[in-house]
Amino acid sequence: MAVTSFESSLRQRCSNCSLREICLPLGLDAEELGRLDELVKRRRRVFAGQHLFRAGDPLQALAAVRTGFFKIYEVSAGGHEQITAFPMEGELMGLDAISADVHRGNALALEDSEVCEIPFTKLEGLLSDLPRLQHQFHKLLSGAIGNDHGLMMVLGTMTAELKVAAFLLNLADRLEARGQPRAIIHLPMSREEIGNYLGLKLETVSRMFSKLRDDGLIVTEGRKTEIRNYAALKDLCLQGSAHA
Amino acid sequence: MAVTSFESSLRQRCSNCSLREICLPLGLDAEELGRLDELVKRRRRVFAGQHLFRAGDPLQALAAVRTGFFKIYEVSAGGHEQITAFPMEGELMGLDAISADVHRGNALALEDSEVCEIPFTKLEGLLSDLPRLQHQFHKLLSGAIGNDHGLMMVLGTMTAELKVAAFLLNLADRLEARGQPRAIIHLPMSREEIGNYLGLKLETVSRMFSKLRDDGLIVTEGRKTEIRNYAALKDLCLQGSAHA
DNA sequence: CGGAAGATTGAAGAAACTCAATTTGTGTGG
DNA sequence: CCACACAAATTGAGTTTCTTCAATCTTCCG
């Protein structure tokens, strides 16, 4: 018992979370963190292939990825699937559900994962009391819009090669923001899922991986990818969208 | 003077605004509306071709379109422009700027327009006091994410013909939500701007307009477009994305 | 170790793009 | 009000890019 309570006080708190600089509680003081801590239901496990929520589910809680990787996909009226995000550690899922109190997207774990759940109604109550948390939450929502615009730019302006390059760079930068080496990327998603996300067919994605490999920008070993020349990859993206 | 004050009390209030069911103040009571009213700076004019804000400008105020039409476009590091939205009456602009306190996008008036400006810091203060307004604001932010996902679906899964059809349907539905006839659409944007938004070249957009016209779904007269067969246009979009 | 799913590569086809010419629309000054 | 000039839109022909179809090859589990 003593051990359990020790562990829970040590590990299961936002204040000790290694993701607190990325996740919701960024920039809160100890008292504010304590209030938030009370709300958060931590370390719910979601195994690879399982859904955390599905489109149509009522919004109960927002979820932050603690460990692992998810894909969020929406299904159109015509039945087509479109992946809208690949959330990783520290990223929130379900923000688009606030609008209608119902999830638009489906959240599927790509590998065994853990999430922290934050009951949304309770969170909104807390936001009224804690202006800094409120502002932080607005920044998160706004940032999600900005991320989506970034993807629109990729989808709307880039060729297949640039899309794949931008995809890898995006992952690299997000890994780096978490203190991990940006050069080594383990892709938990298939070529088909990457293609769906980027508006390409899986064969095209595969071809572009091969091309980037042949050009010496990356090294591929199945789903393990290493960025060999980050600067060149970045240049490729920049100059690529410049010719318009 | 008496007339002026009469007019201002009659016209220049959210409570009398014809857009209150679409814009921010949805579902507020009289007292809450009054508090919001105090913040809003109304009827700032922006003439066609003028910018309301530009990327890099510090976020001072969110802006709601009162009359007219805007385009929001972002410029990538490589210099490519991507239009991310065409806001019309009742729609908010600048939500993506909260994240970094700086505008990401540029807001250009496509026709002579009027906007209501809401100082953002003051708004956040008010949100803490008015839970219903806070919730409404969160719904708006969340809805913006949902809209973006809808566009991603269009960009990622649809052919040129379907993209244009979906674009027209989107406009039609938004007009209808404002009590205007959904069949008659005056497009304030050029073919090139439509193409930029949809990830197509202007010639392709033109061709698809012609195709939809030849198929009897729409009638075109320059930028004036009439939807002749709404149901068929909708079917086209649905079945189109089903084959995957 | 064997089977199935995922990934790669090739060749042929379709979709959208580029380049170019023509037509239409718009606004301005005579 | 018309004529002119300029910008936008349309249409055509040829090319590029991506997709489709198909055949391997690899990886990952049981």
Coordinates of C-alpha atoms (C1' of nucleotides) in Angstrom, one line a residue:
Chain A
M1 CA 0.0 0.0 0.0
A2 CA 2.7 2.4 0.9
V3 CA 4.5 1.6 -2.3
T4 CA 1.4 2.1 -4.3
S5 CA 0.6 5.5 -2.8
F6 CA 4.2 6.5 -3.2
E7 CA 4.2 5.5 -6.8
S8 CA 0.9 7.2 -7.5
S9 CA 2.0 10.5 -6.0
L10 CA 5.3 10.3 -7.8
R11 CA 4.3 9.3 -11.2
Q12 CA 0.6 9.9 -11.8
R13 CA 0.6 13.7 -11.8
C14 CA 0.7 16.4 -14.5
S15 CA 3.3 18.1 -12.4
N16 CA 5.8 15.2 -12.8
C17 CA 4.8 14.4 -16.3
S18 CA 7.6 14.7 -18.9
L19 CA 5.0 16.0 -21.3
R20 CA 3.9 19.0 -19.3
E21 CA 5.7 21.4 -21.5
I22 CA 3.8 20.1 -24.6
C23 CA 0.5 19.0 -23.2
L24 CA -2.3 21.1 -21.7
P25 CA -0.7 22.2 -18.4
L26 CA 2.0 24.3 -20.0
G27 CA 2.9 27.3 -17.8
L28 CA 0.7 26.6 -14.9
D29 CA 1.8 27.0 -11.3
A30 CA 1.7 24.4 -8.6
E31 CA -1.8 25.2 -7.3
E32 CA -3.3 25.3 -10.8
L33 CA -1.6 22.0 -11.7
G34 CA -3.1 20.5 -8.6
R35 CA -6.6 21.5 -9.6
L36 CA -6.0 20.0 -13.1
D37 CA -4.5 16.9 -11.6
E38 CA -7.8 16.2 -9.8
L39 CA -9.7 16.0 -13.1
V40 CA -7.3 13.8 -15.1
K41 CA -7.9 10.1 -15.3
R42 CA -4.5 8.8 -16.0
R43 CA -3.0 5.9 -17.9
R44 CA -5.9 4.3 -19.5
R45 CA -4.4 1.6 -21.8
V46 CA -5.4 1.3 -25.4
F47 CA -3.9 -1.7 -27.2
A48 CA -2.7 -1.6 -30.8
G49 CA -5.7 -1.9 -33.1
Q50 CA -8.2 -0.8 -30.5
H51 CA -10.3 2.3 -30.8
L52 CA -10.3 4.9 -28.0
F53 CA -13.4 6.5 -29.4
R54 CA -15.5 6.3 -32.6
A55 CA -17.3 8.8 -34.7
G56 CA -20.7 9.3 -33.2
D57 CA -19.7 8.6 -29.6
P58 CA -20.8 11.4 -27.3
L59 CA -17.9 13.5 -26.1
Q60 CA -17.1 12.5 -22.5
A61 CA -13.5 13.4 -22.2
L62 CA -10.6 14.8 -24.2
A63 CA -7.7 12.5 -24.3
A64 CA -4.0 13.2 -24.3
V65 CA -1.6 10.6 -25.6
R66 CA 0.7 9.6 -22.8
T67 CA 2.7 7.0 -24.7
G68 CA 2.2 5.4 -28.1
F69 CA 0.7 6.5 -31.4
F70 CA -2.8 7.0 -32.7
K71 CA -4.4 7.7 -36.0
I72 CA -7.5 9.8 -36.3
Y73 CA -9.7 9.2 -39.3
E74 CA -13.0 10.4 -40.5
V75 CA -15.5 8.7 -42.8
S76 CA -17.4 10.7 -45.3
A77 CA -21.0 10.3 -46.1
G78 CA -19.8 8.4 -49.2
G79 CA -17.8 6.0 -47.1
H80 CA -14.4 7.2 -47.9
E81 CA -11.9 7.3 -45.0
Q82 CA -9.5 10.2 -44.5
I83 CA -6.9 10.2 -41.8
T84 CA -6.7 13.7 -40.3
A85 CA -3.9 13.3 -37.8
F86 CA -1.4 10.9 -36.2
P87 CA -1.3 12.1 -32.6
M88 CA 1.7 11.2 -30.5
E89 CA 2.9 11.8 -27.0
G90 CA 1.5 15.0 -25.4
E91 CA -1.1 15.6 -28.1
L92 CA -4.8 16.0 -27.5
M93 CA -7.5 14.1 -29.3
G94 CA -11.2 14.9 -29.6
L95 CA -11.1 18.7 -29.8
D96 CA -13.2 18.6 -32.9
A97 CA -16.0 16.9 -30.9
I98 CA -16.8 20.0 -28.8
S99 CA -18.7 21.6 -31.6
A100 CA -21.5 19.0 -31.7
D101 CA -20.8 17.1 -28.4
V102 CA -20.2 14.1 -30.6
H103 CA -17.0 12.7 -32.0
R104 CA -16.4 13.3 -35.7
G105 CA -13.4 11.2 -35.9
N106 CA -12.3 7.7 -34.9
A107 CA -9.2 7.3 -32.7
L108 CA -7.4 4.0 -33.4
A109 CA -4.2 3.1 -31.5
L110 CA -1.4 2.2 -33.9
E111 CA 0.7 0.7 -31.1
D112 CA 0.0 -0.2 -27.5
S113 CA -0.7 3.2 -25.9
E114 CA -1.7 5.0 -22.8
V115 CA -3.9 8.1 -22.6
C116 CA -4.8 10.6 -19.9
E117 CA -8.5 11.5 -20.1
I118 CA -9.9 14.8 -19.1
P119 CA -13.7 15.0 -18.6
F120 CA -14.7 17.9 -20.8
T121 CA -17.5 19.4 -18.8
K122 CA -15.4 19.4 -15.7
L123 CA -12.5 20.9 -17.6
E124 CA -14.7 23.8 -18.8
G125 CA -15.7 24.5 -15.2
L126 CA -12.1 24.6 -14.2
L127 CA -11.2 26.9 -17.1
S128 CA -13.5 29.6 -15.7
D129 CA -11.6 29.5 -12.4
L130 CA -8.1 29.4 -13.9
P131 CA -7.6 32.0 -16.6
R132 CA -4.1 30.7 -17.4
L133 CA -5.4 27.3 -18.0
Q134 CA -8.3 28.8 -20.1
H135 CA -5.8 30.6 -22.2
Q136 CA -3.6 27.6 -22.6
F137 CA -6.6 25.6 -23.7
H138 CA -7.5 28.2 -26.3
K139 CA -3.9 28.1 -27.5
L140 CA -4.2 24.4 -27.9
L141 CA -7.4 24.6 -29.9
S142 CA -6.0 27.4 -32.0
G143 CA -2.8 25.4 -32.5
A144 CA -4.9 22.5 -33.8
I145 CA -6.4 24.8 -36.4
G146 CA -2.9 25.9 -37.4
N147 CA -1.7 22.3 -37.8
D148 CA -4.6 21.6 -40.0
H149 CA -3.8 24.6 -42.2
G150 CA -0.3 23.2 -42.4
L151 CA -1.6 20.0 -43.7
M152 CA -3.9 21.8 -46.2
M153 CA -0.8 23.5 -47.5
V154 CA 0.8 20.2 -48.0
L155 CA -2.2 18.6 -49.7
G156 CA -3.0 21.6 -51.9
T157 CA 0.4 22.7 -53.1
M158 CA 2.9 19.8 -53.0
T159 CA 3.9 17.0 -55.3
A160 CA 4.1 13.4 -54.1
E161 CA 7.8 13.6 -53.4
L162 CA 7.4 16.8 -51.4
K163 CA 4.4 15.5 -49.5
V164 CA 6.4 12.5 -48.2
A165 CA 9.4 14.8 -47.4
A166 CA 7.2 17.2 -45.5
F167 CA 5.6 14.2 -43.7
L168 CA 8.9 13.0 -42.5
L169 CA 10.1 16.4 -41.5
N170 CA 6.9 17.0 -39.5
L171 CA 7.5 13.8 -37.6
A172 CA 11.1 14.6 -37.1
D173 CA 10.3 18.0 -35.6
R174 CA 7.7 16.6 -33.3
L175 CA 10.1 14.0 -32.0
E176 CA 12.7 16.7 -31.4
A177 CA 10.2 18.8 -29.5
R178 CA 9.9 15.8 -27.1
G179 CA 13.7 15.5 -26.7
Q180 CA 14.1 12.5 -28.9
P181 CA 16.6 12.2 -31.7
R182 CA 14.9 13.7 -34.7
A183 CA 16.9 11.6 -37.2
I184 CA 15.5 8.2 -36.3
I185 CA 11.9 7.7 -37.0
H186 CA 10.0 4.6 -36.3
L187 CA 6.8 4.8 -38.4
P188 CA 3.9 3.0 -36.7
M189 CA 1.7 3.5 -39.7
S190 CA 1.6 1.6 -43.0
R191 CA 2.4 3.1 -46.5
E192 CA -1.3 3.0 -47.2
E193 CA -2.1 5.1 -44.1
I194 CA 0.6 7.6 -45.0
G195 CA -0.8 7.8 -48.5
N196 CA -4.3 8.3 -47.2
Y197 CA -3.1 11.1 -45.0
L198 CA -1.2 12.7 -47.8
G199 CA -3.7 12.2 -50.6
L200 CA -1.6 9.6 -52.4
K201 CA -1.8 5.9 -53.2
L202 CA 0.4 3.5 -51.2
E203 CA 2.5 2.6 -54.3
T204 CA 3.3 6.3 -54.8
V205 CA 4.3 6.7 -51.2
S206 CA 6.6 3.7 -51.6
R207 CA 8.1 5.1 -54.7
M208 CA 8.8 8.4 -53.1
F209 CA 10.5 6.7 -50.1
S210 CA 12.7 4.9 -52.6
K211 CA 13.5 8.1 -54.4
L212 CA 14.4 9.9 -51.3
R213 CA 16.6 6.9 -50.4
D214 CA 18.2 6.8 -53.8
D215 CA 18.9 10.5 -53.5
G216 CA 20.7 9.9 -50.2
L217 CA 18.3 12.0 -48.1
I218 CA 17.0 9.1 -46.0
V219 CA 17.8 5.5 -45.1
T220 CA 14.9 3.1 -45.0
E221 CA 14.7 -0.2 -43.4
G222 CA 11.0 -1.2 -43.6
R223 CA 9.2 1.1 -41.2
K224 CA 12.3 2.3 -39.6
T225 CA 13.5 5.5 -41.3
E226 CA 16.5 7.6 -40.7
I227 CA 16.9 11.1 -42.0
R228 CA 20.4 11.4 -43.4
N229 CA 20.3 14.9 -44.6
Y230 CA 17.8 17.0 -42.7
A231 CA 18.8 20.3 -44.3
A232 CA 18.5 18.9 -47.8
L233 CA 15.1 17.5 -47.0
K234 CA 14.0 20.9 -45.7
D235 CA 15.4 22.7 -48.7
L236 CA 13.5 20.3 -50.9
C237 CA 10.3 21.3 -49.3
L238 CA 11.0 25.0 -49.4
Q239 CA 12.1 25.3 -53.0
G240 CA 9.5 22.9 -54.1
S241 CA 6.6 25.1 -53.2
A242 CA 8.3 28.2 -54.4
H243 CA 7.8 27.7 -58.1
A244 CA 4.2 29.0 -58.0
Chain B
M1 CA -28.7 63.2 -32.6
A2 CA -31.8 61.5 -31.5
V3 CA -31.9 59.7 -34.7
T4 CA -28.3 58.6 -34.4
S5 CA -28.7 57.2 -30.9
F6 CA -31.9 55.5 -32.0
E7 CA -30.1 53.9 -34.9
S8 CA -27.2 52.9 -32.9
S9 CA -29.3 51.2 -30.2
L10 CA -31.4 49.6 -32.9
R11 CA -28.7 48.4 -35.2
Q12 CA -25.4 48.2 -33.6
R13 CA -26.0 45.4 -31.1
C14 CA -25.5 41.7 -31.2
S15 CA -29.0 41.3 -29.8
N16 CA -30.5 42.7 -33.0
C17 CA -28.0 41.2 -35.3
S18 CA -29.5 38.9 -37.9
L19 CA -26.4 36.8 -37.6
R20 CA -26.7 36.1 -33.9
E21 CA -27.8 32.5 -34.5
I22 CA -24.6 31.9 -36.5
C23 CA -22.0 34.1 -34.9
L24 CA -20.6 34.0 -31.4
P25 CA -23.6 35.0 -29.3
L26 CA -25.7 32.0 -30.1
G27 CA -27.8 31.0 -27.2
L28 CA -27.0 33.7 -24.8
D29 CA -29.5 35.5 -22.7
A30 CA -30.1 39.3 -22.6
E31 CA -27.7 40.0 -19.8
E32 CA -24.9 38.0 -21.4
L33 CA -25.5 39.6 -24.7
G34 CA -25.2 43.0 -23.1
R35 CA -21.8 42.2 -21.7
L36 CA -20.6 40.9 -25.1
D37 CA -22.0 44.0 -26.8
E38 CA -19.8 46.2 -24.7
L39 CA -16.7 44.6 -26.1
V40 CA -17.6 44.5 -29.8
K41 CA -16.4 47.2 -32.1
R42 CA -18.9 47.2 -34.9
R43 CA -19.0 47.8 -38.5
R44 CA -15.4 48.5 -39.4
R45 CA -15.3 48.8 -43.1
V46 CA -12.9 46.9 -45.3
F47 CA -13.0 47.7 -49.0
A48 CA -12.5 45.1 -51.7
G49 CA -8.8 44.3 -52.1
Q50 CA -7.9 45.6 -48.7
H51 CA -6.4 43.5 -45.9
L52 CA -8.0 43.3 -42.5
F53 CA -4.9 41.7 -41.1
R54 CA -1.7 40.1 -42.4
A55 CA 0.4 37.2 -41.3
G56 CA 2.8 38.4 -38.6
D57 CA 0.4 41.0 -37.2
P58 CA -0.1 40.6 -33.5
L59 CA -3.5 39.3 -32.6
Q60 CA -5.5 42.2 -31.3
A61 CA -9.0 41.2 -32.0
L62 CA -11.0 38.4 -33.5
A63 CA -13.2 39.6 -36.4
A64 CA -16.6 38.5 -37.4
V65 CA -17.7 39.2 -40.9
R66 CA -20.9 41.4 -40.8
T67 CA -21.3 41.8 -44.5
G68 CA -19.2 40.8 -47.5
F69 CA -16.7 38.1 -48.2
F70 CA -13.0 37.5 -47.4
K71 CA -10.3 35.1 -48.3
I72 CA -7.8 33.8 -45.8
Y73 CA -4.5 32.7 -47.2
E74 CA -1.2 31.6 -45.8
V75 CA 2.2 31.8 -47.4
S76 CA 4.6 28.9 -46.9
A77 CA 8.3 29.3 -46.2
G78 CA 8.8 28.5 -49.8
G79 CA 6.6 31.4 -50.9
H80 CA 3.5 29.4 -52.0
E81 CA 0.1 30.8 -51.2
Q82 CA -2.7 28.6 -50.0
I83 CA -6.2 29.8 -49.3
T84 CA -7.5 28.1 -46.2
A85 CA -11.0 29.7 -46.0
F86 CA -13.5 32.0 -47.7
P87 CA -15.3 33.5 -44.6
M88 CA -18.7 35.0 -45.2
E89 CA -21.4 36.7 -43.0
G90 CA -21.3 35.5 -39.4
E91 CA -18.0 33.7 -39.6
L92 CA -15.0 34.4 -37.4
M93 CA -11.5 35.2 -38.6
G94 CA -8.3 35.0 -36.7
L95 CA -8.9 32.0 -34.5
D96 CA -5.7 30.4 -35.6
A97 CA -3.7 33.3 -34.2
I98 CA -4.4 32.6 -30.6
S99 CA -1.8 29.9 -30.6
A100 CA 1.1 32.2 -31.1
D101 CA -0.5 35.6 -30.5
V102 CA 0.3 36.4 -34.1
H103 CA -1.7 36.0 -37.2
R104 CA -0.7 33.0 -39.4
G105 CA -3.0 34.0 -42.2
N106 CA -3.8 37.1 -44.3
A107 CA -7.4 38.3 -44.5
L108 CA -8.2 40.0 -47.8
A109 CA -11.7 41.4 -48.5
L110 CA -13.0 40.0 -51.8
E111 CA -15.7 42.6 -51.9
D112 CA -16.6 45.7 -49.8
S113 CA -17.2 44.3 -46.4
E114 CA -17.9 45.1 -42.8
V115 CA -16.6 43.4 -39.7
C116 CA -17.2 43.3 -36.0
E117 CA -14.0 43.2 -34.0
I118 CA -13.8 41.6 -30.6
P119 CA -10.6 42.4 -28.6
F120 CA -9.4 38.9 -27.7
T121 CA -7.9 39.6 -24.3
K122 CA -11.1 41.2 -23.1
L123 CA -13.1 38.4 -24.6
E124 CA -11.2 35.8 -22.6
G125 CA -11.9 37.8 -19.5
L126 CA -15.5 37.7 -20.3
L127 CA -15.5 34.0 -21.0
S128 CA -14.5 33.3 -17.4
D129 CA -17.5 35.2 -16.2
L130 CA -20.0 33.7 -18.7
P131 CA -19.8 29.9 -18.9
R132 CA -22.3 29.8 -21.7
L133 CA -20.3 32.2 -23.8
Q134 CA -17.2 30.2 -23.0
H135 CA -18.8 27.0 -24.1
Q136 CA -20.1 28.7 -27.3
F137 CA -16.6 30.0 -28.0
H138 CA -15.1 26.5 -27.6
K139 CA -17.8 25.2 -30.0
L140 CA -16.7 27.8 -32.5
L141 CA -13.1 26.9 -32.2
S142 CA -13.9 23.2 -32.4
G143 CA -16.2 23.8 -35.4
A144 CA -13.4 25.5 -37.2
I145 CA -11.3 22.3 -36.7
G146 CA -14.2 20.3 -38.1
N147 CA -14.5 22.5 -41.1
D148 CA -10.8 22.2 -41.8
H149 CA -11.1 18.4 -41.6
G150 CA -14.0 18.6 -44.1
L151 CA -11.7 20.5 -46.5
M152 CA -8.9 17.9 -45.9
M153 CA -11.3 15.2 -46.9
V154 CA -12.1 17.2 -50.1
L155 CA -8.4 17.8 -50.9
G156 CA -7.3 14.2 -50.1
T157 CA -10.0 12.1 -51.6
M158 CA -11.8 13.8 -54.4
T159 CA -11.3 14.3 -58.1
A160 CA -11.3 17.7 -59.7
E161 CA -15.0 17.4 -60.6
L162 CA -16.0 16.4 -57.2
K163 CA -13.9 19.1 -55.6
V164 CA -15.7 21.8 -57.5
A165 CA -19.1 20.2 -56.8
A166 CA -18.3 20.0 -53.1
F167 CA -17.1 23.6 -53.1
L168 CA -20.4 24.8 -54.6
L169 CA -22.5 22.7 -52.2
N170 CA -20.6 24.1 -49.3
L171 CA -21.3 27.6 -50.4
A172 CA -25.0 26.7 -51.0
D173 CA -25.4 25.2 -47.6
R174 CA -23.8 28.2 -45.9
L175 CA -26.0 30.6 -47.8
E176 CA -29.1 28.6 -46.8
A177 CA -28.0 28.6 -43.2
R178 CA -28.3 32.4 -43.5
G179 CA -31.8 32.3 -44.9
Q180 CA -30.7 33.1 -48.4
P181 CA -31.6 31.0 -51.5
R182 CA -29.1 28.3 -51.7
A183 CA -29.5 27.9 -55.5
I184 CA -28.1 31.3 -56.5
I185 CA -24.5 31.8 -55.8
H186 CA -22.5 34.8 -56.6
L187 CA -18.9 33.9 -56.4
P188 CA -16.7 36.7 -55.3
M189 CA -13.5 34.8 -56.0
S190 CA -11.8 34.0 -59.2
R191 CA -11.3 30.6 -60.8
E192 CA -7.7 30.9 -59.8
E193 CA -8.6 31.4 -56.1
I194 CA -11.1 28.6 -56.2
G195 CA -8.4 26.4 -57.7
N196 CA -5.8 27.4 -55.1
Y197 CA -8.3 26.6 -52.4
L198 CA -9.1 23.2 -53.9
G199 CA -5.6 22.2 -54.9
L200 CA -6.3 22.6 -58.7
K201 CA -5.2 24.9 -61.5
L202 CA -7.6 27.5 -62.7
E203 CA -8.0 25.9 -66.1
T204 CA -9.1 22.7 -64.4
V205 CA -11.6 24.6 -62.3
S206 CA -13.0 26.2 -65.4
R207 CA -13.3 22.8 -67.2
M208 CA -15.2 21.3 -64.3
F209 CA -17.6 24.3 -64.2
S210 CA -18.2 23.6 -67.9
K211 CA -18.7 19.9 -67.3
L212 CA -21.2 20.5 -64.5
R213 CA -22.9 22.9 -66.8
D214 CA -23.0 20.5 -69.7
D215 CA -24.3 17.8 -67.4
G216 CA -27.2 20.1 -66.4
L217 CA -26.3 20.4 -62.8
I218 CA -25.6 24.1 -62.7
V219 CA -26.0 27.1 -64.9
T220 CA -23.1 29.5 -65.1
E221 CA -23.0 33.1 -66.2
G222 CA -19.5 34.3 -65.4
R223 CA -19.2 34.4 -61.6
K224 CA -22.9 34.0 -61.1
T225 CA -23.7 30.4 -60.7
E226 CA -27.0 28.7 -60.2
I227 CA -27.5 25.2 -58.9
R228 CA -30.1 23.5 -61.0
N229 CA -30.0 20.1 -59.5
Y230 CA -28.9 20.2 -55.9
A231 CA -29.8 16.5 -55.2
A232 CA -27.7 15.3 -58.2
L233 CA -24.8 17.4 -57.1
K234 CA -25.0 16.0 -53.7
D235 CA -25.2 12.4 -55.0
L236 CA -22.2 13.1 -57.2
C237 CA -20.2 14.0 -54.1
L238 CA -21.4 11.0 -52.1
Q239 CA -20.9 8.3 -54.7
G240 CA -17.7 9.8 -55.8
S241 CA -15.8 9.2 -52.7
A242 CA -17.4 5.8 -52.1
H243 CA -15.2 3.8 -54.5
A244 CA -12.3 3.6 -52.1
Chain C
dC1 C1' 9.3 -22.6 -40.8
dG2 C1' 5.3 -21.3 -43.4
dG3 C1' 1.7 -18.2 -44.5
dA4 C1' -0.2 -13.7 -44.8
dA5 C1' 0.1 -9.0 -44.9
dG6 C1' 2.9 -5.2 -46.2
dA7 C1' 6.3 -3.2 -49.3
dT8 C1' 8.6 -2.6 -53.6
dT9 C1' 9.0 -2.3 -58.5
dG10 C1' 7.4 -2.3 -63.4
dA11 C1' 4.4 -1.1 -67.3
dA12 C1' 0.2 0.9 -69.1
dG13 C1' -3.5 4.1 -68.4
dA14 C1' -6.0 8.2 -66.6
dA15 C1' -6.2 12.6 -64.5
dA16 C1' -4.6 16.9 -64.1
dC17 C1' -1.2 20.3 -65.6
dT18 C1' 1.2 23.3 -69.0
dC19 C1' 1.3 26.1 -72.8
dA20 C1' -1.3 28.6 -76.1
dA21 C1' -5.1 30.7 -78.5
dT22 C1' -9.6 32.6 -78.3
dT23 C1' -13.6 34.5 -76.1
dT24 C1' -15.9 36.9 -72.6
dG25 C1' -16.3 40.3 -69.1
dT26 C1' -15.1 44.7 -66.8
dG27 C1' -13.9 49.2 -66.2
dT28 C1' -12.4 53.6 -68.1
dG29 C1' -12.0 57.4 -70.9
dG30 C1' -13.5 59.6 -75.0
Chain D
dC1 C1' -23.1 55.5 -74.4
dC2 C1' -19.7 53.4 -77.0
dA3 C1' -15.1 52.0 -77.9
dC4 C1' -11.1 50.5 -76.2
dA5 C1' -7.9 48.1 -73.2
dC6 C1' -7.0 44.9 -69.8
dA7 C1' -8.1 41.1 -66.9
dA8 C1' -10.5 36.9 -66.4
dA9 C1' -12.5 32.8 -68.3
dT10 C1' -12.9 29.2 -71.6
dT11 C1' -11.3 25.8 -74.7
dG12 C1' -7.8 22.9 -77.2
dA13 C1' -3.5 20.0 -77.7
dG14 C1' 0.3 17.9 -75.8
dT15 C1' 3.0 16.5 -71.6
dT16 C1' 3.8 15.2 -66.9
dT17 C1' 2.4 13.1 -62.7
dC18 C1' 0.1 10.0 -60.3
dT19 C1' -2.8 6.0 -60.4
dT20 C1' -4.0 1.3 -61.7
dC21 C1' -3.0 -3.3 -62.4
dA22 C1' 0.2 -6.9 -61.7
dA23 C1' 4.2 -9.4 -60.3
dT24 C1' 7.7 -10.0 -57.0
dC25 C1' 10.0 -9.5 -52.6
dT26 C1' 10.3 -8.7 -47.7
dT27 C1' 8.8 -8.7 -43.1
dC28 C1' 6.4 -10.2 -39.3
dC29 C1' 3.9 -13.6 -36.5
dG30 C1' 1.9 -17.8 -35.2

